[in-house]
CSV table of C-alpha atoms and ligand atoms in Angstrom, one decimal:
chain,number,residue,atom,x,y,z
A,23,MET,CA,0.0,0.0,0.0
A,24,ASP,CA,1.4,3.4,-1.0
A,25,LYS,CA,2.2,6.0,1.7
A,26,LEU,CA,3.1,9.7,1.6
A,27,ARG,CA,6.2,10.9,3.5
A,28,MET,CA,6.6,14.6,4.0
A,29,VAL,CA,8.8,17.0,5.9
A,30,GLY,CA,6.9,20.1,7.0
A,31,GLY,CA,7.8,23.7,7.2
A,32,SER,CA,8.5,24.8,3.6
A,33,PRO,CA,6.2,27.5,2.4
A,34,LEU,CA,4.3,26.8,-0.8
A,35,LYS,CA,5.3,28.9,-3.8
A,36,GLY,CA,4.4,28.7,-7.5
A,37,GLU,CA,1.4,27.7,-9.7
A,38,VAL,CA,-1.0,24.8,-9.6
A,39,LYS,CA,-3.5,23.8,-12.2
A,40,ILE,CA,-6.8,22.4,-11.0
A,41,ALA,CA,-8.3,19.2,-12.6
A,42,GLY,CA,-11.9,18.5,-13.6
A,43,ALA,CA,-14.3,17.8,-10.7
A,44,LYS,CA,-14.5,14.2,-9.5
A,45,ASN,CA,-18.1,14.7,-8.4
A,46,ALA,CA,-19.1,16.1,-11.7
A,47,ALA,CA,-17.2,13.6,-13.8
A,48,LEU,CA,-18.8,10.5,-12.1
A,49,PRO,CA,-22.4,11.3,-12.9
A,50,ILE,CA,-21.4,12.7,-16.3
A,51,LEU,CA,-19.7,9.4,-17.2
A,52,CYS,CA,-23.0,7.6,-16.3
A,53,ALA,CA,-25.0,10.0,-18.5
A,54,CYS,CA,-23.4,8.3,-21.6
A,55,LEU,CA,-25.7,5.3,-20.8
A,56,LEU,CA,-28.7,7.5,-21.8
A,57,THR,CA,-27.8,7.5,-25.5
A,58,ASP,CA,-26.5,5.1,-28.2
A,59,GLU,CA,-24.4,7.9,-29.7
A,60,PRO,CA,-20.8,8.9,-28.7
A,61,ILE,CA,-20.2,11.3,-25.8
A,62,VAL,CA,-16.9,13.2,-25.9
A,63,LEU,CA,-15.5,14.5,-22.6
A,64,ARG,CA,-12.6,16.8,-21.9
A,65,ASN,CA,-11.1,17.9,-18.6
A,66,LEU,CA,-11.8,14.5,-17.2
A,67,PRO,CA,-9.7,14.1,-14.0
A,68,ASP,CA,-7.3,11.2,-14.0
A,69,LEU,CA,-8.0,9.6,-10.6
A,70,GLN,CA,-9.0,6.3,-9.2
A,71,ASP,CA,-12.7,6.8,-8.9
A,72,VAL,CA,-12.9,7.8,-12.5
A,73,ARG,CA,-11.0,4.7,-13.5
A,74,THR,CA,-13.4,2.6,-11.4
A,75,MET,CA,-16.4,4.2,-13.0
A,76,LEU,CA,-14.9,3.6,-16.5
A,77,LYS,CA,-14.4,-0.1,-15.6
A,78,LEU,CA,-18.0,-0.4,-14.5
A,79,LEU,CA,-19.2,1.2,-17.7
A,80,GLN,CA,-17.1,-1.2,-19.7
A,81,GLU,CA,-18.7,-4.1,-17.8
A,82,ILE,CA,-22.0,-2.7,-18.8
A,83,GLY,CA,-20.9,-2.6,-22.5
A,84,VAL,CA,-19.7,0.9,-23.0
A,85,GLU,CA,-16.8,1.4,-25.4
A,86,VAL,CA,-14.2,3.7,-23.8
A,87,ILE,CA,-11.7,5.3,-26.1
A,88,PHE,CA,-8.8,7.6,-25.2
A,89,PRO,CA,-8.1,9.1,-28.6
A,90,ASP,CA,-4.7,10.2,-27.5
A,91,GLN,CA,-3.1,7.6,-25.2
A,92,ASP,CA,-1.0,10.3,-23.5
A,93,ASP,CA,-4.0,12.4,-22.7
A,94,ARG,CA,-6.2,10.8,-20.0
A,95,ASN,CA,-8.3,13.9,-19.8
A,96,HIS,CA,-10.0,13.4,-23.1
A,97,VAL,CA,-12.3,10.4,-23.5
A,98,VAL,CA,-14.9,9.2,-26.0
A,99,LEU,CA,-17.7,6.9,-24.6
A,100,ASN,CA,-20.0,4.9,-26.7
A,101,ALA,CA,-22.9,3.1,-25.2
A,102,ALA,CA,-24.4,1.9,-28.5
A,103,VAL,CA,-24.7,-1.6,-27.0
A,104,ILE,CA,-25.6,-2.4,-23.4
A,105,LYS,CA,-24.7,-6.0,-22.6
A,106,SER,CA,-25.6,-5.9,-19.0
A,107,SER,CA,-27.7,-3.7,-16.8
A,108,GLU,CA,-26.0,-4.6,-13.6
A,109,ALA,CA,-23.6,-3.0,-11.1
A,110,THR,CA,-22.2,-5.8,-9.0
A,111,TYR,CA,-21.4,-5.7,-5.2
A,112,GLU,CA,-17.7,-5.8,-6.1
A,113,MET,CA,-18.0,-2.5,-8.0
A,114,VAL,CA,-20.4,-0.7,-5.6
A,115,LYS,CA,-18.4,-1.7,-2.5
A,116,THR,CA,-15.3,0.0,-3.9
A,117,MET,CA,-17.2,3.1,-5.0
A,118,ARG,CA,-20.7,4.1,-3.8
A,119,ALA,CA,-21.1,6.5,-6.7
A,120,SER,CA,-21.7,3.3,-8.8
A,121,ILE,CA,-25.3,3.9,-7.7
A,122,LEU,CA,-25.4,6.6,-10.5
A,123,VAL,CA,-25.9,4.0,-13.2
A,124,LEU,CA,-29.3,3.1,-11.7
A,125,GLY,CA,-31.3,6.0,-13.1
A,126,PRO,CA,-29.8,6.0,-16.6
A,127,LEU,CA,-30.0,2.2,-17.0
A,128,LEU,CA,-33.6,2.1,-15.8
A,129,ALA,CA,-34.6,4.9,-18.1
A,130,ARG,CA,-32.9,3.5,-21.2
A,131,MET,CA,-33.1,-0.3,-20.7
A,132,HIS,CA,-36.3,-0.3,-18.5
A,133,SER,CA,-34.5,-2.5,-16.0
A,134,ALA,CA,-31.4,-2.4,-13.8
A,135,LYS,CA,-29.8,-4.4,-11.0
A,136,VAL,CA,-27.5,-2.4,-8.8
A,137,SER,CA,-25.9,-3.6,-5.5
A,138,LEU,CA,-27.3,-1.7,-2.5
A,139,PRO,CA,-24.4,0.2,-1.0
A,140,GLY,CA,-23.6,-0.5,2.6
A,141,GLY,CA,-22.5,2.1,5.2
A,142,CYS,CA,-19.2,3.8,4.7
A,143,ALA,CA,-16.4,5.5,6.7
A,144,ILE,CA,-18.3,8.8,6.9
A,145,GLY,CA,-21.8,7.7,7.6
A,146,ALA,CA,-24.7,5.3,6.9
A,147,ARG,CA,-25.5,7.0,3.6
A,148,PRO,CA,-28.7,5.3,2.6
A,149,VAL,CA,-30.1,5.6,-1.0
A,150,ASP,CA,-33.8,5.5,0.0
A,151,GLN,CA,-34.5,8.8,-1.7
A,152,HIS,CA,-33.1,7.5,-5.1
A,153,ILE,CA,-35.5,4.5,-4.7
A,154,LYS,CA,-38.5,6.6,-3.6
A,155,GLY,CA,-38.1,8.9,-6.6
A,156,LEU,CA,-37.8,6.1,-9.1
A,157,LYS,CA,-40.8,4.4,-7.6
A,158,ALA,CA,-42.7,7.7,-8.0
A,159,MET,CA,-41.7,7.5,-11.7
A,160,GLY,CA,-43.5,4.2,-12.0
A,161,ALA,CA,-40.6,1.8,-11.4
A,162,SER,CA,-41.2,-1.5,-9.6
A,163,ILE,CA,-38.3,-1.9,-7.2
A,164,LYS,CA,-37.4,-4.9,-5.0
A,165,ILE,CA,-34.4,-5.4,-2.7
A,166,LYS,CA,-33.3,-8.9,-3.1
A,167,GLY,CA,-30.0,-10.6,-2.2
A,168,GLY,CA,-28.4,-7.2,-1.4
A,169,TYR,CA,-29.4,-5.8,-4.8
A,170,ILE,CA,-31.8,-3.1,-6.0
A,171,GLN,CA,-33.8,-4.8,-8.7
A,172,ALA,CA,-35.7,-2.2,-10.7
A,173,GLU,CA,-37.9,-2.4,-13.8
A,174,THR,CA,-40.5,-0.3,-15.4
A,175,LYS,CA,-44.1,-1.4,-15.3
A,176,PRO,CA,-44.9,-3.0,-17.7
A,177,PRO,CA,-41.3,-3.7,-18.7
A,178,THR,CA,-41.8,-2.4,-22.3
A,179,GLU,CA,-43.0,1.0,-20.9
A,180,ARG,CA,-40.8,4.1,-20.2
A,181,LEU,CA,-40.6,5.7,-16.8
A,182,LYS,CA,-43.3,8.3,-16.2
A,183,GLY,CA,-42.9,11.9,-15.3
A,184,ALA,CA,-43.7,12.6,-11.6
A,185,SER,CA,-43.6,15.3,-9.0
A,186,ILE,CA,-40.8,14.4,-6.5
A,187,LEU,CA,-40.0,16.1,-3.3
A,188,THR,CA,-37.0,14.5,-1.5
A,189,ASP,CA,-37.0,14.4,2.3
A,190,MET,CA,-33.5,15.9,2.3
A,191,ILE,CA,-31.2,17.4,-0.2
A,192,THR,CA,-29.2,14.7,-1.9
A,193,VAL,CA,-26.5,15.3,-4.5
A,194,THR,CA,-26.3,11.9,-6.2
A,195,GLY,CA,-30.1,11.3,-5.5
A,196,THR,CA,-30.8,14.5,-7.5
A,197,GLU,CA,-28.4,13.4,-10.3
A,198,ASN,CA,-29.9,9.9,-10.5
A,199,LEU,CA,-33.5,11.2,-10.7
A,200,LEU,CA,-32.5,13.9,-13.1
A,201,MET,CA,-30.9,11.5,-15.5
A,202,ALA,CA,-33.9,9.1,-15.3
A,203,ALA,CA,-36.4,11.9,-15.9
A,204,THR,CA,-34.7,12.9,-19.2
A,205,LEU,CA,-36.1,9.8,-20.9
A,206,ALA,CA,-39.3,9.5,-19.0
A,207,SER,CA,-42.7,10.1,-20.7
A,208,GLY,CA,-44.1,13.4,-19.4
A,209,THR,CA,-42.8,16.1,-17.1
A,210,THR,CA,-40.9,15.5,-13.8
A,211,THR,CA,-40.5,18.1,-11.1
A,212,LEU,CA,-37.6,17.6,-8.6
A,213,GLU,CA,-38.3,19.8,-5.6
A,214,ASN,CA,-35.6,20.2,-2.9
A,215,ALA,CA,-33.0,19.4,-5.6
A,216,ALA,CA,-29.3,19.8,-4.8
A,217,ARG,CA,-27.8,23.0,-6.2
A,218,GLU,CA,-24.2,21.8,-6.1
A,219,PRO,CA,-22.3,23.1,-9.2
A,220,GLU,CA,-21.6,19.4,-10.1
A,221,VAL,CA,-25.4,18.8,-10.5
A,222,GLY,CA,-25.5,21.9,-12.8
A,223,ASP,CA,-22.6,20.6,-14.8
A,224,LEU,CA,-24.4,17.3,-15.4
A,225,ALA,CA,-27.6,19.1,-16.3
A,226,GLU,CA,-25.7,21.2,-18.9
A,227,LEU,CA,-24.3,18.1,-20.6
A,228,LEU,CA,-27.8,16.5,-20.6
A,229,VAL,CA,-29.2,19.7,-22.3
A,230,LYS,CA,-26.4,19.3,-24.9
A,231,MET,CA,-27.7,15.7,-25.4
A,232,GLY,CA,-31.2,17.0,-26.1
A,233,ALA,CA,-32.7,16.9,-22.7
A,234,LYS,CA,-35.3,19.5,-21.8
A,235,ILE,CA,-34.5,20.8,-18.3
A,236,SER,CA,-35.3,24.1,-16.7
A,237,GLY,CA,-34.4,25.5,-13.3
A,238,ILE,CA,-30.7,24.5,-13.6
A,239,GLY,CA,-28.8,25.8,-10.6
A,240,THR,CA,-32.0,26.1,-8.5
A,241,ASP,CA,-33.7,23.7,-6.0
A,242,ARG,CA,-36.5,23.1,-8.4
A,243,LEU,CA,-35.7,21.2,-11.6
A,244,VAL,CA,-38.4,20.6,-14.2
A,245,ILE,CA,-37.6,18.0,-16.8
A,246,GLU,CA,-39.8,17.4,-19.8
A,247,GLY,CA,-38.9,13.8,-20.9
A,248,VAL,CA,-37.9,13.1,-24.5
A,249,GLU,CA,-37.9,9.8,-26.4
A,250,LYS,CA,-34.2,9.8,-27.3
A,251,LEU,CA,-31.0,11.7,-26.4
A,252,HIS,CA,-28.1,12.1,-28.8
A,253,GLY,CA,-24.3,12.4,-28.6
A,254,ALA,CA,-22.6,15.6,-27.3
A,255,GLU,CA,-19.3,17.1,-26.3
A,256,HIS,CA,-18.6,18.5,-22.8
A,257,SER,CA,-15.7,19.8,-20.7
A,258,VAL,CA,-16.0,18.9,-17.0
A,259,ILE,CA,-16.2,21.8,-14.6
A,260,PRO,CA,-13.1,22.5,-12.5
A,261,ASP,CA,-12.9,20.8,-9.1
A,262,ARG,CA,-13.9,23.3,-6.4
A,263,ILE,CA,-12.8,20.9,-3.6
A,264,GLU,CA,-9.3,20.4,-5.1
A,265,ALA,CA,-9.0,24.2,-5.4
A,266,GLY,CA,-10.2,24.7,-1.9
A,267,THR,CA,-7.8,22.1,-0.6
A,268,PHE,CA,-4.8,24.0,-2.1
A,269,LEU,CA,-6.2,27.2,-0.6
A,270,CYS,CA,-6.3,25.5,2.8
A,271,ALA,CA,-2.7,24.2,2.3
A,272,VAL,CA,-1.5,27.8,1.7
A,273,ALA,CA,-3.4,29.1,4.7
A,274,ALA,CA,-1.9,26.4,7.0
A,275,VAL,CA,1.6,26.3,5.6
A,276,GLY,CA,2.1,29.8,4.3
A,277,GLY,CA,3.5,31.1,1.0
A,278,GLU,CA,2.1,32.4,-2.3
A,279,VAL,CA,0.3,30.2,-4.9
A,280,LEU,CA,-1.5,30.9,-8.1
A,281,ILE,CA,-4.3,28.5,-8.4
A,282,GLN,CA,-5.2,28.2,-12.1
A,283,ASP,CA,-8.1,26.7,-14.1
A,284,CYS,CA,-10.5,26.9,-11.2
A,285,ARG,CA,-14.0,28.4,-10.8
A,286,PRO,CA,-13.8,31.0,-8.0
A,287,ASP,CA,-17.5,31.6,-8.3
A,288,THR,CA,-18.2,28.1,-6.9
A,289,LEU,CA,-15.9,28.7,-3.9
A,290,ASP,CA,-17.6,31.6,-2.2
A,291,ALA,CA,-18.3,30.0,1.2
A,292,VAL,CA,-14.8,28.6,1.4
A,293,MET,CA,-13.1,31.9,0.4
A,294,VAL,CA,-15.2,33.8,3.0
A,295,LYS,CA,-13.9,31.6,5.8
A,296,LEU,CA,-10.3,31.6,4.5
A,297,LYS,CA,-10.4,35.4,4.3
A,298,GLU,CA,-11.5,35.4,7.9
A,299,ALA,CA,-8.6,33.2,8.7
A,300,GLY,CA,-6.2,35.8,7.2
A,301,LEU,CA,-5.6,34.3,3.7
A,302,GLN,CA,-5.2,37.1,1.1
A,303,MET,CA,-6.8,36.3,-2.2
A,304,GLU,CA,-6.7,38.0,-5.5
A,305,VAL,CA,-9.4,36.6,-7.8
A,306,GLY,CA,-9.8,36.4,-11.6
A,307,SER,CA,-12.4,34.6,-13.7
A,308,ASP,CA,-10.6,31.3,-13.5
A,309,TRP,CA,-7.7,31.9,-11.1
A,310,ILE,CA,-7.1,32.7,-7.4
A,311,LYS,CA,-3.8,34.0,-6.1
A,312,ALA,CA,-3.5,33.1,-2.5
A,313,THR,CA,-0.9,34.6,-0.1
A,314,MET,CA,-0.3,33.9,3.5
A,315,GLN,CA,2.5,35.4,5.5
A,316,THR,CA,1.2,35.0,9.1
A,317,ARG,CA,-0.2,32.3,11.3
A,318,PRO,CA,-3.9,31.7,10.5
A,319,MET,CA,-6.6,32.9,12.8
A,320,ALA,CA,-9.1,30.3,14.0
A,321,VAL,CA,-12.5,30.3,12.2
A,322,SER,CA,-15.7,28.6,13.3
A,323,PHE,CA,-18.0,27.2,10.6
A,324,ARG,CA,-20.7,24.6,10.0
A,325,THR,CA,-21.1,22.5,6.9
A,326,SER,CA,-24.3,22.6,4.8
A,327,GLU,CA,-25.6,22.1,1.3
A,328,TYR,CA,-24.4,24.4,-1.5
A,329,PRO,CA,-24.0,27.4,-1.6
A,330,ALA,CA,-23.0,27.1,2.1
A,331,PHE,CA,-19.8,25.6,3.4
A,332,PRO,CA,-19.2,22.1,1.8
A,333,THR,CA,-18.8,19.0,4.0
A,334,ASP,CA,-16.0,18.0,1.5
A,335,MET,CA,-13.9,20.9,2.8
A,336,GLN,CA,-14.5,20.4,6.5
A,337,ALA,CA,-11.5,18.2,7.2
A,338,GLN,CA,-9.1,20.5,5.3
A,339,LEU,CA,-10.2,23.7,7.0
A,340,MET,CA,-10.0,21.9,10.3
A,341,ALA,CA,-6.3,21.3,9.6
A,342,VAL,CA,-5.9,25.1,9.2
A,343,ASN,CA,-7.7,25.6,12.5
A,344,ALA,CA,-5.4,23.1,14.1
A,345,VAL,CA,-2.4,25.5,13.7
A,346,ALA,CA,-4.4,28.7,14.0
A,347,SER,CA,-4.3,31.2,16.8
A,348,GLY,CA,-7.5,30.9,18.9
A,349,SER,CA,-10.2,28.3,19.2
A,350,SER,CA,-12.9,27.3,16.8
A,351,THR,CA,-16.0,25.2,16.6
A,352,ILE,CA,-16.7,23.1,13.5
A,353,THR,CA,-20.1,21.6,13.1
A,354,GLU,CA,-20.8,18.8,10.6
A,355,THR,CA,-24.4,18.7,9.5
A,356,ILE,CA,-24.3,16.4,6.4
A,357,PHE,CA,-22.7,13.2,7.6
A,358,GLU,CA,-22.9,11.7,11.0
A,359,ASN,CA,-19.4,10.3,11.2
A,360,ARG,CA,-17.1,12.6,9.4
A,361,PHE,CA,-14.6,13.4,12.1
A,362,MET,CA,-12.3,10.4,11.7
A,363,HIS,CA,-9.4,12.7,11.0
A,364,VAL,CA,-9.7,14.3,14.4
A,365,GLN,CA,-7.8,11.5,16.3
A,366,GLU,CA,-5.2,11.5,13.6
A,367,LEU,CA,-4.7,15.3,13.7
A,368,ASN,CA,-4.4,15.0,17.5
A,369,ARG,CA,-1.6,12.4,16.9
A,370,LEU,CA,0.3,15.3,15.1
A,371,GLY,CA,-0.2,17.4,18.3
A,372,ALA,CA,-3.5,19.1,17.5
A,373,ASP,CA,-5.9,19.9,20.3
A,374,ILE,CA,-9.3,19.0,19.0
A,375,ALA,CA,-12.2,17.5,21.0
A,376,ILE,CA,-15.5,16.1,19.6
A,377,GLU,CA,-18.9,16.8,21.2
A,378,GLY,CA,-21.6,15.2,19.2
A,379,ASN,CA,-21.5,16.7,15.7
A,380,THR,CA,-19.2,19.5,16.7
A,381,ALA,CA,-15.4,19.6,16.9
A,382,ILE,CA,-13.8,22.2,19.2
A,383,ALA,CA,-10.3,23.0,18.1
A,384,GLN,CA,-7.8,24.9,20.2
A,385,GLY,CA,-5.1,26.0,17.8
A,386,VAL,CA,-1.5,25.0,18.7
A,387,GLU,CA,1.6,26.9,17.6
A,388,LYS,CA,3.3,23.9,16.0
A,389,LEU,CA,2.3,20.4,15.1
A,390,SER,CA,4.9,17.8,15.2
A,391,GLY,CA,5.4,15.0,12.6
A,392,ALA,CA,4.1,11.5,13.2
A,393,THR,CA,2.8,8.5,11.4
A,394,VAL,CA,-0.9,8.8,10.8
A,395,MET,CA,-3.6,6.9,8.9
A,396,ALA,CA,-6.0,8.2,6.2
A,397,THR,CA,-9.5,7.0,6.8
A,398,ASP,CA,-11.3,8.6,3.9
A,399,LEU,CA,-10.7,10.9,0.9
A,400,ARG,CA,-11.0,14.3,2.5
A,401,ALA,CA,-9.5,13.1,5.8
A,402,SER,CA,-6.4,12.2,3.8
A,403,ALA,CA,-6.2,15.7,2.3
A,404,SER,CA,-6.5,17.2,5.8
A,405,LEU,CA,-3.6,15.0,7.1
A,406,VAL,CA,-1.4,16.0,4.2
A,407,ILE,CA,-2.1,19.7,4.9
A,408,ALA,CA,-1.3,19.1,8.6
A,409,GLY,CA,1.8,17.2,7.8
A,410,LEU,CA,3.1,20.0,5.6
A,411,ALA,CA,2.5,22.5,8.4
A,412,ALA,CA,4.1,20.2,11.1
A,413,GLN,CA,7.7,20.2,12.2
A,414,GLY,CA,9.6,17.2,11.2
A,415,GLU,CA,8.6,14.1,9.3
A,416,THR,CA,5.0,12.9,8.8
A,417,GLN,CA,4.0,9.7,7.1
A,418,VAL,CA,0.4,9.3,5.9
A,419,ASP,CA,-0.6,5.6,5.5
A,420,ARG,CA,-3.5,4.3,3.3
A,421,ILE,CA,-3.0,6.9,0.7
A,422,TYR,CA,-5.3,5.0,-1.7
A,423,HIS,CA,-8.1,7.1,-0.2
A,424,LEU,CA,-6.4,10.3,-1.5
A,425,ASP,CA,-5.8,8.7,-4.9
A,426,ARG,CA,-9.5,8.1,-5.3
A,427,GLY,CA,-10.2,11.8,-5.6
A,428,TYR,CA,-7.1,13.9,-6.2
A,429,ASP,CA,-5.2,14.0,-9.5
A,430,ARG,CA,-1.5,13.7,-8.7
A,431,MET,CA,-1.6,15.7,-5.5
A,432,GLU,CA,1.9,15.0,-4.3
A,433,GLN,CA,3.3,15.9,-7.7
A,434,LYS,CA,1.5,19.2,-7.6
A,435,LEU,CA,2.7,19.9,-4.1
A,436,THR,CA,6.3,19.0,-5.0
A,437,ARG,CA,6.1,21.6,-7.8
A,438,LEU,CA,5.0,24.1,-5.1
A,439,GLY,CA,8.2,23.4,-3.1
A,440,ALA,CA,6.7,21.0,-0.6
A,441,ARG,CA,9.0,18.2,0.6
A,442,ILE,CA,6.7,15.3,-0.1
A,443,GLU,CA,7.2,11.9,-1.7
A,444,ARG,CA,5.3,8.7,-2.4
A,445,ILE,CA,6.6,5.5,-0.9
A,446,LYS,CA,5.5,2.4,-2.8
B,512,LIG,N1,-29.2,10.6,2.3
B,512,LIG,C1,-30.2,9.8,2.8
B,512,LIG,N2,-31.0,9.1,1.8
B,512,LIG,C2,-30.7,9.2,0.5
B,512,LIG,C3,-29.6,10.1,0.1
B,512,LIG,C4,-28.9,10.8,1.0
B,512,LIG,O1,-30.5,9.7,3.9
B,512,LIG,O2,-31.3,8.5,-0.3
B,512,LIG,C5,-28.5,11.4,3.3
B,512,LIG,C6,-27.0,11.0,3.4
B,512,LIG,O3,-26.8,9.9,4.3
B,512,LIG,C7,-26.4,12.2,3.9
B,512,LIG,C8,-27.2,13.4,3.2
B,512,LIG,O4,-28.4,12.8,2.9
B,512,LIG,O5,-26.5,12.3,5.3
B,512,LIG,C9,-26.5,14.0,2.0
B,512,LIG,O6,-26.0,12.9,1.2
B,512,LIG,P1,-25.9,13.1,-0.4
B,512,LIG,O7,-26.8,12.1,-1.0
B,512,LIG,O8,-26.0,14.5,-0.8
B,512,LIG,O9,-24.4,12.6,-0.6
B,512,LIG,P2,-23.9,11.8,-1.9
B,512,LIG,O10,-24.7,12.2,-3.0
B,512,LIG,O11,-23.8,10.3,-1.5
B,512,LIG,C10,-22.1,13.5,-2.7
B,512,LIG,C11,-20.7,13.5,-3.0
B,512,LIG,C12,-19.9,13.5,-1.6
B,512,LIG,C13,-20.3,14.7,-0.8
B,512,LIG,C14,-21.9,14.7,-0.7
B,512,LIG,C15,-22.4,16.0,0.0
B,512,LIG,C16,-20.5,12.4,-5.1
B,512,LIG,C17,-20.1,11.2,-5.9
B,512,LIG,N3,-20.3,12.3,-3.8
B,512,LIG,O12,-22.4,12.3,-2.0
B,512,LIG,O13,-18.5,13.6,-1.9
B,512,LIG,O14,-19.7,14.7,0.4
B,512,LIG,O15,-22.5,14.6,-2.0
B,512,LIG,O16,-22.0,17.1,-0.7
B,512,LIG,O17,-20.9,13.4,-5.7
B,512,LIG,C18,-16.2,13.3,-1.5
B,512,LIG,O18,-16.0,13.7,-2.7
B,512,LIG,O19,-15.3,13.1,-0.7
B,512,LIG,C19,-17.6,12.9,-1.1
B,512,LIG,C20,-17.9,12.2,-0.1
């Protein structure tokens, strides 16, 4: 298992280019299942979850072509032939986002069999809202042998448009129902829809494919189903979480970094908090220049759905608070178990206590290097930031979590002057 070894204390300096967003790429890859014509994608991030999704799509029958072998950011997908409408337990257990094939397969093939995801490191994460929405669209759904077995009624019929109000805001739930609704007969209304930019990016691709969607970017999506979708070309939106992670790294470690190819307009809540922490930012349409010359100041925050502060940035900003002056409270409202990094940050000398869904961090002047273990994707990023801010050597084990969602993070950090290396 790969590890990352780093020696903290070097300020970050230089330029970094942000990759396409993982959480936009995953549903966008699944959208290719909605048409028998080619989908051309650019700015696809080269990371493990994308490779896993491509493998799942290939098992389903999708032809995956990288026109230029040296360019893993440009792919052509062709789902002319669907050989199997199944996502196995083996696939879903390695990546929960595999659930995103359910809506498109059911809409196009009128049946699908997808393993029911279990709980995961950050929470129980049920998919009841995905199922409830598809049932409202006329699907018959049974859970059998650990699988969601879904078909339209009768099996020759399309899904039917419906009015759906989810009990809570769910990102992949909105994406699954949105994709299913594009090929349903009649109009579907999704109320309480997630407004995350990744949902908007998926919707924009679907529109290019011929879908009729209004309300993109709002919490009410109206989809007028069409009989057929066609091929399209799309460039994946830049990853706001990767950009935010680099901003937090500069805030915790110090230095001056130009973050390029990003979408600052999707990072408002994160930038507001980092400004409060003392990070200086100059902002252009697709870049942010971040400068930090002092110790950060502690900032309290709570996670919530977009456009509020993202849960996917909670661990990274906590690492900044760990070395900040003053104390902060951090409340996690989206997932019930997303504080696994706290004990590991404390192994580096942080002073963070957990009370229910709130972490109370007392900033310390210096962290000191240690061996720590990554427990999930964003926890890994938080430990890397803390390790770069710590004195001495830090080793982060189980780095496969980081590789799931970051495109060459240690190479990008090395180019910024960080002393970090991968140990095979
Ligand atoms: N929920 C339910 N029932 C459902 C769906 C969701 O109870 O049917 C609950 C979840 O348990 C959770 C809350 O609703 O408490 C929100 O979950 P959501 O469905 O929005 O999360 P998700 O779609 O599974 C996506 C991202 C996550 C990100 C969350 C929240 C993808 C592939 N994943 O997950 O990304 O944290 O939205 O923004 O888009 C990450 O990238 O590290 C990551 C975990």
